[in-house]
Coordinates of C-alpha atoms in Angstrom, one line a residue:
Chain A
M154 CA -39.9 28.6 13.9
F155 CA -42.9 31.0 13.3
V156 CA -42.0 31.4 9.7
L157 CA -41.6 27.7 9.3
G158 CA -44.9 27.1 10.9
F159 CA -46.5 29.6 8.6
A160 CA -45.0 27.9 5.6
C161 CA -46.4 24.6 6.8
A162 CA -49.8 26.1 7.2
S163 CA -49.6 27.7 3.8
Y164 CA -48.5 24.8 1.7
A165 CA -49.7 21.7 3.4
D166 CA -52.8 20.3 1.8
D167 CA -54.6 17.0 1.3
N168 CA -52.5 16.3 -1.8
E169 CA -49.2 16.3 0.0
L170 CA -47.4 13.0 0.2
T171 CA -47.0 11.0 3.4
F172 CA -43.6 10.3 5.0
N173 CA -43.3 6.9 3.4
E174 CA -44.4 8.1 0.0
I175 CA -41.8 10.8 0.1
L176 CA -39.1 8.3 1.0
D177 CA -40.2 6.1 -1.8
Q178 CA -40.0 9.0 -4.2
M179 CA -36.5 9.9 -2.9
E180 CA -35.5 6.3 -3.4
E181 CA -36.9 6.4 -7.0
A182 CA -35.1 9.6 -7.7
G183 CA -31.8 7.9 -7.0
D184 CA -33.0 4.6 -8.5
Y185 CA -30.2 4.0 -10.9
S186 CA -28.9 0.5 -11.2
T187 CA -25.3 1.5 -11.7
M188 CA -23.2 4.6 -11.7
Q189 CA -19.7 5.4 -12.9
G190 CA -18.0 8.8 -12.4
E191 CA -14.9 10.8 -11.9
A192 CA -14.8 13.1 -9.0
V193 CA -12.6 15.5 -7.2
M194 CA -12.7 15.7 -3.4
K195 CA -11.5 18.9 -1.7
I196 CA -11.0 19.1 2.0
I197 CA -10.6 22.6 3.3
N198 CA -9.8 23.0 7.0
S199 CA -10.6 26.1 9.2
D200 CA -7.2 27.6 8.3
G201 CA -8.1 27.5 4.6
D202 CA -5.6 24.7 3.8
E203 CA -6.8 22.6 1.0
T204 CA -6.2 18.9 0.3
V205 CA -7.3 17.7 -3.1
M206 CA -8.0 14.0 -4.1
A207 CA -9.3 12.7 -7.3
F208 CA -11.0 9.3 -7.7
T209 CA -13.0 7.1 -10.0
S210 CA -16.0 5.5 -8.4
Y211 CA -18.3 2.7 -9.5
E212 CA -21.5 1.8 -7.8
K213 CA -24.1 -0.9 -8.3
K214 CA -27.3 -1.1 -6.4
G215 CA -28.6 -4.4 -5.1
K216 CA -31.3 -5.9 -7.3
T217 CA -33.8 -6.0 -4.4
A218 CA -34.1 -3.9 -1.3
D219 CA -32.5 -6.8 0.6
D220 CA -29.5 -7.1 -1.7
D221 CA -26.3 -5.3 -0.8
D222 CA -25.2 -2.3 -2.7
S223 CA -21.6 -2.3 -3.9
S224 CA -19.1 0.4 -4.6
L225 CA -15.5 0.7 -5.6
I226 CA -13.4 3.8 -5.2
R227 CA -10.0 4.1 -6.9
F228 CA -7.9 7.1 -6.1
T229 CA -6.0 8.6 -9.1
S230 CA -4.4 11.6 -7.3
P231 CA -2.5 12.9 -5.4
A232 CA 0.5 10.8 -6.3
R233 CA 0.9 9.5 -2.8
L234 CA -2.6 7.9 -2.9
K235 CA -2.5 6.7 -6.5
G236 CA -3.5 3.1 -6.8
T237 CA -5.2 3.0 -3.3
A238 CA -8.6 1.5 -3.6
I239 CA -11.6 0.8 -1.4
L240 CA -14.3 -1.8 -2.0
V241 CA -17.6 -1.6 0.0
V242 CA -20.0 -4.5 -0.3
G243 CA -22.9 -4.3 2.2
D244 CA -21.4 -3.8 5.6
N245 CA -17.9 -4.9 4.6
I246 CA -15.0 -2.6 3.6
W247 CA -11.8 -3.9 2.0
Y248 CA -8.9 -1.5 1.7
Y249 CA -6.1 -2.1 -0.8
N250 CA -2.6 -0.7 -0.2
N251 CA -0.7 -0.8 -3.4
R252 CA 2.6 -0.2 -1.7
T253 CA 2.4 -3.5 0.0
N254 CA 0.0 -5.3 -2.3
R255 CA -2.2 -6.2 0.5
V256 CA -6.0 -6.3 0.8
R257 CA -7.4 -6.0 4.3
L258 CA -11.0 -6.4 5.5
L259 CA -11.6 -3.5 7.9
S260 CA -13.7 -3.9 11.0
Q261 CA -17.2 -2.6 10.6
S262 CA -16.6 0.1 13.1
A263 CA -14.5 1.7 10.3
K264 CA -17.7 2.4 8.5
K265 CA -18.6 5.1 10.9
G266 CA -15.2 6.7 10.6
S267 CA -14.0 9.3 8.2
M268 CA -13.3 8.4 4.6
M269 CA -9.7 9.4 3.9
G270 CA -9.9 12.3 6.4
S271 CA -13.0 13.8 4.8
G272 CA -16.3 14.9 6.3
F273 CA -17.9 11.8 4.7
S274 CA -18.0 8.5 6.4
Y275 CA -18.2 5.2 4.6
E276 CA -21.8 4.7 5.7
D277 CA -22.6 8.0 3.9
L278 CA -21.8 6.2 0.7
E279 CA -24.9 4.1 0.8
L280 CA -28.2 5.4 2.0
Q281 CA -31.3 3.4 1.2
Y282 CA -34.0 5.7 2.6
S283 CA -37.0 3.3 2.7
K284 CA -34.9 0.5 4.1
D285 CA -32.7 2.4 6.6
F286 CA -34.9 5.0 8.1
T287 CA -38.1 5.8 10.0
G288 CA -39.2 9.3 10.9
E289 CA -41.7 12.0 10.1
V290 CA -42.5 14.9 8.0
V291 CA -41.4 18.0 9.9
A292 CA -42.7 20.7 7.5
V293 CA -44.1 21.1 4.1
E294 CA -42.8 24.2 2.3
R295 CA -43.6 25.6 -1.1
D296 CA -40.8 23.7 -2.9
H297 CA -39.5 21.3 -0.3
Y298 CA -40.4 18.7 2.2
K299 CA -38.6 18.8 5.4
L300 CA -38.2 15.4 7.1
K301 CA -36.7 14.0 10.2
L302 CA -35.0 10.7 9.5
I303 CA -34.1 8.3 12.3
P304 CA -31.8 5.5 11.4
K305 CA -33.0 2.0 12.1
K306 CA -29.5 0.7 12.7
E307 CA -27.0 2.6 14.9
K308 CA -25.1 5.2 12.9
N309 CA -22.8 8.1 13.7
Y310 CA -25.7 10.4 14.1
S311 CA -28.8 10.1 16.1
Y312 CA -31.1 11.6 13.4
M313 CA -31.0 13.8 10.3
V314 CA -33.2 16.6 9.3
I315 CA -33.3 16.8 5.5
K316 CA -34.9 19.1 2.9
T317 CA -35.9 17.4 -0.3
R318 CA -37.1 19.1 -3.4
K319 CA -40.7 18.5 -4.5
E320 CA -39.9 18.8 -8.2
D321 CA -37.4 15.9 -8.3
F322 CA -37.1 14.6 -4.7
Q323 CA -33.4 15.4 -4.6
V324 CA -32.0 16.0 -1.2
E325 CA -30.8 19.6 -1.0
L326 CA -29.8 19.8 2.6
A327 CA -29.1 17.4 5.5
D328 CA -28.4 18.4 9.0
Y329 CA -26.9 15.6 11.2
F330 CA -27.7 15.7 14.9
N331 CA -25.9 13.7 17.7
E332 CA -27.5 12.1 20.7
N333 CA -27.6 15.4 22.5
D334 CA -29.7 17.0 19.7
L335 CA -26.7 19.1 18.7
L336 CA -26.1 19.8 15.0
Y337 CA -22.6 18.5 14.2
K338 CA -22.5 18.2 10.4
K339 CA -24.3 19.9 7.6
M340 CA -24.5 18.6 4.1
V341 CA -25.6 20.8 1.1
S342 CA -26.1 19.6 -2.5
K343 CA -25.7 22.1 -5.2
D344 CA -25.5 22.6 -9.0
F345 CA -28.4 20.2 -9.8
T346 CA -27.8 19.2 -13.4
K347 CA -29.7 17.0 -15.9
I348 CA -27.6 14.1 -16.9
K349 CA -28.5 12.0 -19.9
S350 CA -27.4 8.5 -19.9
K351 CA -28.8 5.4 -21.7
G352 CA -31.7 7.4 -23.0
K353 CA -32.8 8.5 -19.5
E354 CA -32.5 11.9 -18.0
R355 CA -31.6 12.2 -14.3
V356 CA -31.2 15.2 -12.1
M357 CA -28.2 15.0 -9.9
P358 CA -26.1 17.4 -7.7
M359 CA -22.7 18.1 -9.2
V360 CA -21.4 19.4 -5.9
I361 CA -22.0 17.9 -2.5
E362 CA -20.5 19.8 0.4
V363 CA -20.2 18.7 4.0
K364 CA -19.4 21.2 6.8
E365 CA -18.3 19.9 10.2
I366 CA -19.6 22.4 12.7
E367 CA -17.1 21.9 15.5
D368 CA -13.9 22.5 13.5
G369 CA -15.3 24.2 10.5
K370 CA -13.8 21.7 8.1
V371 CA -15.5 21.6 4.7
T372 CA -15.4 18.6 2.3
R373 CA -16.6 19.2 -1.2
I374 CA -17.0 16.5 -3.8
E375 CA -17.3 17.9 -7.3
F376 CA -18.5 15.7 -10.2
D377 CA -18.0 16.5 -13.8
P378 CA -21.3 16.0 -15.6
D379 CA -19.4 14.8 -18.7
D380 CA -17.8 12.0 -16.7
I381 CA -20.9 10.6 -15.0
K382 CA -22.7 7.6 -16.5
Y383 CA -25.8 6.0 -15.1
D384 CA -27.4 2.6 -15.7
I385 CA -24.6 1.4 -17.8
K386 CA -23.5 -2.2 -17.8
L387 CA -21.0 -2.8 -15.0
D388 CA -19.9 -6.3 -14.6
D389 CA -20.2 -7.8 -11.1
D390 CA -16.5 -8.5 -11.1
I391 CA -15.8 -4.7 -10.8
F392 CA -16.8 -5.1 -7.2
S393 CA -14.3 -7.8 -6.5
E394 CA -10.9 -8.3 -4.9
R395 CA -9.6 -8.7 -8.5
A396 CA -10.7 -5.2 -9.4
L397 CA -9.4 -3.8 -6.1
R398 CA -5.9 -5.0 -6.9
Q399 CA -5.8 -3.6 -10.5
Chain B
M112 CA 27.1 13.7 -6.3
K113 CA 26.3 10.0 -6.9
K114 CA 23.0 10.5 -5.1
L115 CA 22.2 13.5 -7.3
A116 CA 23.1 11.5 -10.4
V117 CA 20.7 8.8 -9.4
V118 CA 17.9 11.3 -8.8
L119 CA 18.6 13.0 -12.1
M120 CA 18.6 9.7 -13.9
L121 CA 15.3 8.8 -12.4
M122 CA 13.8 12.1 -13.3
S123 CA 15.0 11.9 -16.9
C124 CA 13.6 8.3 -17.1
C125 CA 10.3 9.7 -15.9
S126 CA 10.2 12.5 -18.4
A127 CA 11.1 10.2 -21.3
A128 CA 8.4 7.8 -20.2
S129 CA 5.8 10.4 -19.4
A130 CA 3.1 8.3 -21.1
L131 CA 3.5 5.9 -18.2
E132 CA 2.4 8.5 -15.7
P133 CA 5.2 7.9 -13.2
V134 CA 4.9 8.5 -9.5
V135 CA 8.2 9.7 -8.1
N136 CA 9.1 10.0 -4.4
L137 CA 12.2 11.6 -2.9
V138 CA 12.9 11.3 0.8
Y139 CA 15.5 13.0 2.9
H140 CA 16.2 11.1 6.2
Y141 CA 17.8 12.3 9.3
A142 CA 18.3 9.8 12.1
F143 CA 19.8 10.1 15.5
S144 CA 19.9 8.1 18.7
E145 CA 21.5 8.2 22.1
N146 CA 24.6 6.2 21.1
A147 CA 24.8 6.4 17.4
E148 CA 26.2 9.4 15.4
P149 CA 23.5 11.4 13.7
A150 CA 23.2 10.4 10.0
S151 CA 21.4 11.8 7.0
Y152 CA 20.9 10.3 3.6
G153 CA 18.6 10.4 0.6
S154 CA 16.3 7.8 -0.8
G155 CA 13.6 7.7 -3.4
G156 CA 11.9 5.8 -6.1
V157 CA 9.8 5.8 -9.1
W158 CA 6.7 3.8 -9.9
L159 CA 5.7 3.3 -13.5
R160 CA 2.6 1.7 -14.8
H161 CA 1.3 1.0 -18.3
E162 CA -1.9 -0.7 -19.4
F163 CA -2.1 -2.4 -22.7
D164 CA -5.7 -2.9 -24.0
N165 CA -7.1 -3.3 -20.5
D166 CA -5.7 -6.8 -20.5
I167 CA -2.0 -6.5 -19.7
L168 CA -0.6 -4.3 -16.9
F169 CA 3.1 -3.5 -16.7
D170 CA 4.4 -2.2 -13.3
L171 CA 7.9 -1.1 -12.5
D172 CA 9.0 0.1 -9.1
L173 CA 12.6 1.2 -8.6
E174 CA 14.0 2.4 -5.4
F175 CA 17.3 3.8 -4.3
E176 CA 18.8 4.5 -0.9
R177 CA 22.1 6.1 -0.4
D178 CA 24.1 4.9 -3.4
R179 CA 22.3 1.6 -3.8
G180 CA 19.5 0.9 -6.2
K181 CA 17.0 -1.9 -6.3
V182 CA 14.0 -3.1 -8.2
N183 CA 11.0 -3.7 -6.0
V184 CA 8.6 -4.6 -8.8
A185 CA 9.1 -5.4 -12.4
Q186 CA 6.0 -7.4 -13.4
I187 CA 3.7 -8.1 -16.2
K188 CA 0.1 -9.0 -15.3
F189 CA -2.0 -10.8 -17.9
M190 CA -5.7 -10.4 -17.3
S191 CA -7.2 -11.7 -20.5
L192 CA -8.0 -15.2 -19.3
P193 CA -11.5 -15.5 -17.9
S194 CA -11.5 -14.9 -14.1
T195 CA -7.7 -15.5 -14.0
D196 CA -4.7 -13.3 -13.5
L197 CA -1.2 -14.4 -14.4
V198 CA 1.7 -12.3 -13.0
I199 CA 5.2 -12.9 -14.1
G200 CA 8.3 -11.1 -12.8
R201 CA 9.4 -9.4 -9.6
Q202 CA 6.3 -8.8 -7.6
Q203 CA 5.1 -8.0 -4.1
V204 CA 3.3 -10.9 -2.4
G205 CA 1.3 -9.7 0.6
W206 CA -0.2 -12.6 2.5
G207 CA -1.8 -12.4 6.0
V208 CA -4.5 -10.6 7.8
G209 CA -2.5 -9.5 10.9
Y210 CA -1.8 -5.9 11.4
A211 CA 1.8 -5.7 12.7
V212 CA 2.9 -9.3 12.4
N213 CA 2.1 -11.8 9.6
P214 CA 3.2 -15.4 10.3
V215 CA 1.7 -16.5 6.9
D216 CA 3.6 -13.9 5.0
V217 CA 6.4 -16.4 4.4
I218 CA 7.1 -15.9 0.7
N219 CA 7.7 -12.1 0.8
P220 CA 7.8 -11.1 4.4
R221 CA 7.7 -7.5 5.7
P222 CA 10.2 -6.5 8.3
I223 CA 9.0 -5.9 11.9
G224 CA 7.6 -2.5 12.3
A225 CA 6.9 -1.8 8.6
T226 CA 3.3 -1.3 9.4
F227 CA 4.1 1.9 11.3
D228 CA 6.5 3.3 8.7
P229 CA 4.6 5.5 6.2
T230 CA 7.6 5.4 3.7
F231 CA 7.7 1.6 3.7
V232 CA 7.6 -0.2 0.3
R233 CA 7.7 -4.0 0.2
D234 CA 10.6 -5.6 -1.6
G235 CA 9.5 -7.9 -4.4
R236 CA 10.2 -11.5 -5.2
D237 CA 10.9 -13.0 -8.6
A238 CA 7.9 -15.2 -9.1
V239 CA 5.2 -16.6 -11.3
A240 CA 1.7 -16.3 -9.8
V241 CA -1.7 -17.4 -11.0
K242 CA -4.8 -16.4 -9.3
H243 CA -8.2 -17.7 -10.3
Y244 CA -11.4 -16.0 -9.0
F245 CA -14.4 -18.1 -8.5
D246 CA -16.5 -15.2 -7.5
N247 CA -16.0 -11.6 -6.2
L248 CA -14.6 -12.7 -2.9
S249 CA -13.4 -16.2 -3.5
N250 CA -10.2 -17.2 -5.2
V251 CA -7.3 -19.6 -5.3
E252 CA -3.7 -18.5 -5.8
L253 CA -0.7 -20.5 -6.9
I254 CA 2.8 -19.0 -6.7
Y255 CA 6.3 -20.1 -7.4
A256 CA 9.1 -17.8 -6.3
A257 CA 12.8 -18.5 -7.0
E258 CA 16.0 -16.5 -7.0
L259 CA 19.8 -16.8 -6.7
I260 CA 20.9 -15.2 -3.5
E261 CA 24.4 -14.0 -2.8
T262 CA 25.2 -14.3 0.9
K263 CA 27.6 -11.8 2.4
D264 CA 29.3 -11.4 5.7
Y265 CA 28.7 -8.5 8.0
E266 CA 31.3 -6.4 6.1
G267 CA 29.5 -7.0 2.8
T268 CA 32.1 -9.5 1.4
P269 CA 30.4 -12.1 -0.8
L270 CA 30.4 -15.6 0.8
D271 CA 28.4 -17.9 -1.3
L272 CA 25.6 -18.2 -3.9
Y273 CA 22.5 -20.3 -3.1
F274 CA 19.2 -21.0 -4.8
K275 CA 16.2 -20.1 -2.8
S276 CA 12.7 -21.2 -3.9
D277 CA 9.3 -21.2 -2.4
A278 CA 6.0 -22.6 -3.7
G279 CA 2.6 -21.8 -2.3
I280 CA -1.1 -22.2 -2.7
K281 CA -3.8 -20.2 -1.0
A282 CA -7.5 -20.5 -1.2
K283 CA -9.7 -17.6 0.1
T284 CA -13.4 -16.9 0.5
N285 CA -15.8 -14.8 2.5
F286 CA -18.0 -16.7 4.8
H287 CA -20.7 -14.8 6.8
N288 CA -18.8 -11.6 6.5
F289 CA -15.5 -13.2 7.6
D290 CA -12.6 -13.5 5.2
V291 CA -11.2 -17.0 5.5
S292 CA -8.0 -18.3 3.9
A293 CA -6.1 -21.6 4.0
S294 CA -2.7 -21.9 2.5
Y295 CA 0.2 -24.3 2.1
I296 CA 3.8 -23.2 1.4
D297 CA 6.7 -25.3 0.5
R298 CA 9.3 -23.1 2.1
G299 CA 12.8 -23.4 0.8
E300 CA 16.0 -23.2 2.8
R301 CA 17.1 -19.7 3.9
T302 CA 20.7 -18.7 4.5
F303 CA 21.6 -15.5 6.3
D304 CA 25.3 -15.1 6.6
E305 CA 26.2 -18.3 8.4
V306 CA 22.7 -18.9 9.9
V307 CA 20.7 -21.5 8.0
Q308 CA 17.0 -22.0 8.4
P309 CA 16.1 -25.5 7.0
A310 CA 13.4 -26.0 4.4
D311 CA 9.9 -26.6 5.8
R312 CA 6.3 -27.2 5.0
V313 CA 4.1 -24.4 6.3
W314 CA 0.3 -24.7 6.7
G315 CA -1.5 -21.3 7.0
L316 CA -4.9 -20.2 8.2
E317 CA -6.3 -16.7 8.2
I318 CA -9.6 -15.5 9.5
A319 CA -10.7 -11.9 9.7
G320 CA -14.1 -10.3 10.4
T321 CA -16.1 -8.2 12.8
V322 CA -17.8 -9.2 16.1
P323 CA -21.5 -8.4 15.6
V324 CA -23.1 -5.8 17.8
I325 CA -19.9 -4.4 19.3
D326 CA -18.3 -3.9 15.8
W327 CA -14.8 -4.8 16.9
G328 CA -12.6 -6.2 14.2
I329 CA -11.0 -9.6 15.1
W330 CA -8.5 -11.8 13.3
N331 CA -6.4 -14.9 13.6
E332 CA -3.4 -15.7 11.5
S333 CA -1.6 -19.0 12.1
A334 CA 1.3 -20.7 10.4
Y335 CA 2.3 -24.2 11.4
Y336 CA 5.7 -25.5 10.3
S337 CA 5.1 -29.2 10.0
D338 CA 8.7 -30.4 9.8
A339 CA 9.9 -28.2 12.7
Q340 CA 6.5 -28.8 14.5
K341 CA 6.3 -25.2 15.5
L342 CA 3.4 -22.8 15.5
E343 CA 3.4 -19.0 14.9
M344 CA 0.0 -17.4 15.6
V345 CA -1.4 -13.9 15.8
L346 CA -4.7 -13.0 17.5
G347 CA -5.8 -9.5 17.0
A348 CA -8.6 -7.0 17.5
D349 CA -9.2 -3.4 16.5
Y350 CA -11.8 -0.7 16.7
Y351 CA -12.4 2.7 15.0
W352 CA -14.1 5.4 16.9
G353 CA -14.2 9.0 15.6
D354 CA -10.7 9.9 14.6
Y355 CA -9.1 7.1 16.5
H356 CA -8.1 3.6 15.6
F357 CA -6.9 1.1 18.2
T358 CA -5.3 -2.2 17.4
C359 CA -4.0 -4.9 19.7
E360 CA -2.3 -8.2 18.8
Y361 CA -1.0 -11.1 20.8
Y362 CA 1.8 -13.0 18.9
Y363 CA 2.7 -16.6 19.9
N364 CA 6.0 -17.7 18.5
Q365 CA 6.9 -21.4 19.2
F366 CA 10.3 -20.8 17.6
G367 CA 11.2 -18.5 20.4
S368 CA 11.8 -19.2 24.1
T369 CA 10.3 -18.1 27.3
E370 CA 13.7 -18.0 28.9
R371 CA 16.1 -15.3 27.9
T372 CA 19.1 -17.6 28.6
E373 CA 17.9 -19.7 25.7
Y374 CA 17.7 -16.9 23.2
D375 CA 19.5 -17.6 19.9
F376 CA 20.5 -14.1 19.0
S377 CA 21.7 -15.1 15.5
Q378 CA 18.0 -15.6 14.6
L379 CA 17.6 -11.8 14.7
M380 CA 19.4 -11.7 11.3
T381 CA 16.6 -13.9 9.9
G382 CA 13.8 -11.6 11.0
R383 CA 12.5 -14.1 13.5
F384 CA 11.6 -13.1 17.0
L385 CA 13.5 -14.6 19.9
A386 CA 10.8 -14.9 22.6
Q387 CA 7.5 -16.8 22.6
D388 CA 4.9 -14.3 23.7
Y389 CA 4.4 -10.7 22.5
L390 CA 1.8 -8.0 22.9
I391 CA 1.7 -5.3 20.2
A392 CA -0.7 -2.4 20.5
S393 CA -1.1 0.9 18.6
L394 CA -3.4 3.9 18.7
M395 CA -3.7 6.2 15.8
W396 CA -5.3 9.6 16.1
A397 CA -6.1 11.6 12.9
Y398 CA -6.0 15.1 14.3
N399 CA -7.2 16.3 10.9
E400 CA -6.8 15.4 7.3
K401 CA -3.2 16.6 7.3
L402 CA -1.9 15.6 10.7
A403 CA -1.9 12.1 12.3
F404 CA -0.3 10.7 15.4
T405 CA 0.4 7.1 16.1
G406 CA 1.8 5.5 19.2
F407 CA 2.8 1.9 19.4
G408 CA 4.4 -0.6 21.6
F409 CA 6.0 -4.0 21.1
W410 CA 6.1 -5.8 24.4
N411 CA 8.1 -8.9 24.9
M412 CA 6.1 -10.7 27.6
N413 CA 8.9 -13.1 28.4
D414 CA 11.7 -10.8 29.1
A415 CA 9.7 -7.6 29.7
G416 CA 11.6 -5.7 27.0
L417 CA 9.8 -3.0 25.2
I418 CA 10.0 -1.0 22.0
G419 CA 7.8 2.0 22.2
G420 CA 7.5 4.3 19.3
G421 CA 5.4 7.0 17.6
V422 CA 4.8 8.4 14.2
V423 CA 3.9 12.0 13.5
D424 CA 2.8 12.4 9.9
Y425 CA 2.1 15.8 8.6
S426 CA 1.0 16.5 5.0
F427 CA 2.1 20.0 4.2
N428 CA 0.4 19.8 0.9
D429 CA -0.6 17.1 -1.6
N430 CA 3.0 16.5 -2.5
L431 CA 5.1 17.2 0.6
E432 CA 5.0 15.2 3.8
F433 CA 6.9 15.6 7.1
I434 CA 7.3 12.4 9.2
F435 CA 8.9 12.1 12.6
M436 CA 9.4 8.7 14.2
P437 CA 10.8 8.7 17.8
Y438 CA 11.3 5.5 19.7
V439 CA 12.4 4.2 23.1
L440 CA 14.1 0.9 23.9
K441 CA 13.6 -0.6 27.3
G442 CA 15.2 -3.7 28.6
G443 CA 18.4 -5.2 30.1
S444 CA 21.4 -6.3 28.1
D445 CA 20.2 -9.9 28.1
T446 CA 16.8 -9.1 26.7
E447 CA 15.8 -9.3 23.0
V448 CA 15.9 -5.5 22.7
G449 CA 19.2 -5.4 24.5
L450 CA 21.2 -5.9 21.4
Q451 CA 19.6 -2.9 19.6
K452 CA 19.9 -0.9 22.8
S453 CA 23.6 -1.5 22.9
V454 CA 23.9 0.0 19.4
F455 CA 21.3 2.8 19.5
G456 CA 21.0 3.5 23.2
R457 CA 17.7 4.1 25.1
Y458 CA 16.1 6.4 22.5
G459 CA 16.4 7.7 19.0
A460 CA 14.3 9.1 16.2
E461 CA 14.2 9.5 12.5
A462 CA 12.9 12.6 10.7
M463 CA 11.9 12.5 7.1
I464 CA 10.8 14.9 4.4
K465 CA 9.0 13.1 1.6
W466 CA 8.2 14.7 -1.7
V467 CA 5.9 12.7 -4.0
F468 CA 4.8 13.8 -7.4

């Protein structure tokens, strides 16, 4: 704490951004309109057993802050999950089971639950910092801002403490705390890479890792920079029941 | 040897058609119960898919069990028309928002308990289906399903051939975060051995969504048979918290009776329930990403019979899965579950090893 306090004293000055300005910058750093990517999700439990899933994901941000974001995730492996797909539009989640050809709207309580047994929940898929959080600047370090983010709507966690990079406002670390102020989940972003797409260059983490403190389970999502595209044209009907069933 | 031949044939098909990226599953089953002799057998299947120019999808799903093979899916899906899909061939038709019971799933119904069986794959129906999408969450579907059915007696001797056909239309939309569907099905006559279910007109309604603030999922699925003037209805609710998922359904079946003395046991062959009121509940606990436990109960509220069961599903790795499904049957000889109990006894279980690649 002393070191942290020293760092605050050392690097805070009148030119530092306010909490809301930082949130705006973070929002802008992730301000792509669409995203398409291939990813591999590895779940490693405390015994070292590994479960590997691969999926293609599509994402489209709402045109305004009040519009819903949409995402579609289609699993491509392992074989037992191939064809399974999940559509998230705003607060709604539709799950497609290709073995019964049935689409089911899940209850919104599912949003707080684990996504396919991973350390990520469905609500982790869409974070709109300015819209979803209040909070404060906890510390200003040489290269990072440290923020406390309190969700406006009830979520799995009571609050998050995040570290965002000053150079590009990418979130490097997020600690999730429960209502008892206990750290229960830790997210780390790594391998920040410049991705060129549609003439723009964006810095994005190629690895996002979540560690669940209680059982030591680690979930790692790895993106291939060659398979990520931003701001491409994605038709609205990709985020539809029609696409879910394909 | 016959089983092995089928497996090898499937494997060779897959190799030859490797461009189709087949998904193959092989399952070893071992079942036992209090009264029946233990039995083991093999089953499996292969699913092939090929996409032509993003506009045409071909799906083939073959399944074998013991020495018998069947085609679950053999369909071509045309997607080149604007906002419209046309599917021709044997296809799975999955209607209904209910969790364990689906009254509206008339055209291609699932058997009771399929929800809790991780190896279940729906049989297909030979059909032509057109689905037009008005927007991302609104659509209308037209389907015509027809087939020639060979009826057999309980020893498997062919009795007769009959033509079974169904036609249906279903409109679906999302209204204030609730999925709402209305449907009409012209349901053809069904013949099961010597039991005949007459043709009927079925009016369906499905509503599913979430109760605001408390976040419980709720649904209603109703099917009204206008010729028989009978209603089947499911009211359900579910909730996810942490690694748990709880579901509860009340099923009202006007085809059934509240008095066990009025049960028509021959209806069991048709997949219909005998009683009028049921409560079905389940609790799933995902211990971790590899191991999940499910407990469920089908309670006949009219004769107090109960089928209780569980599923232990362990994924050893990405390809190998171990499944254990114990069950208990509780009820007198004159209850709905009594017939099953006379065959299987008070308890039983099925263990499976499933290999998917």
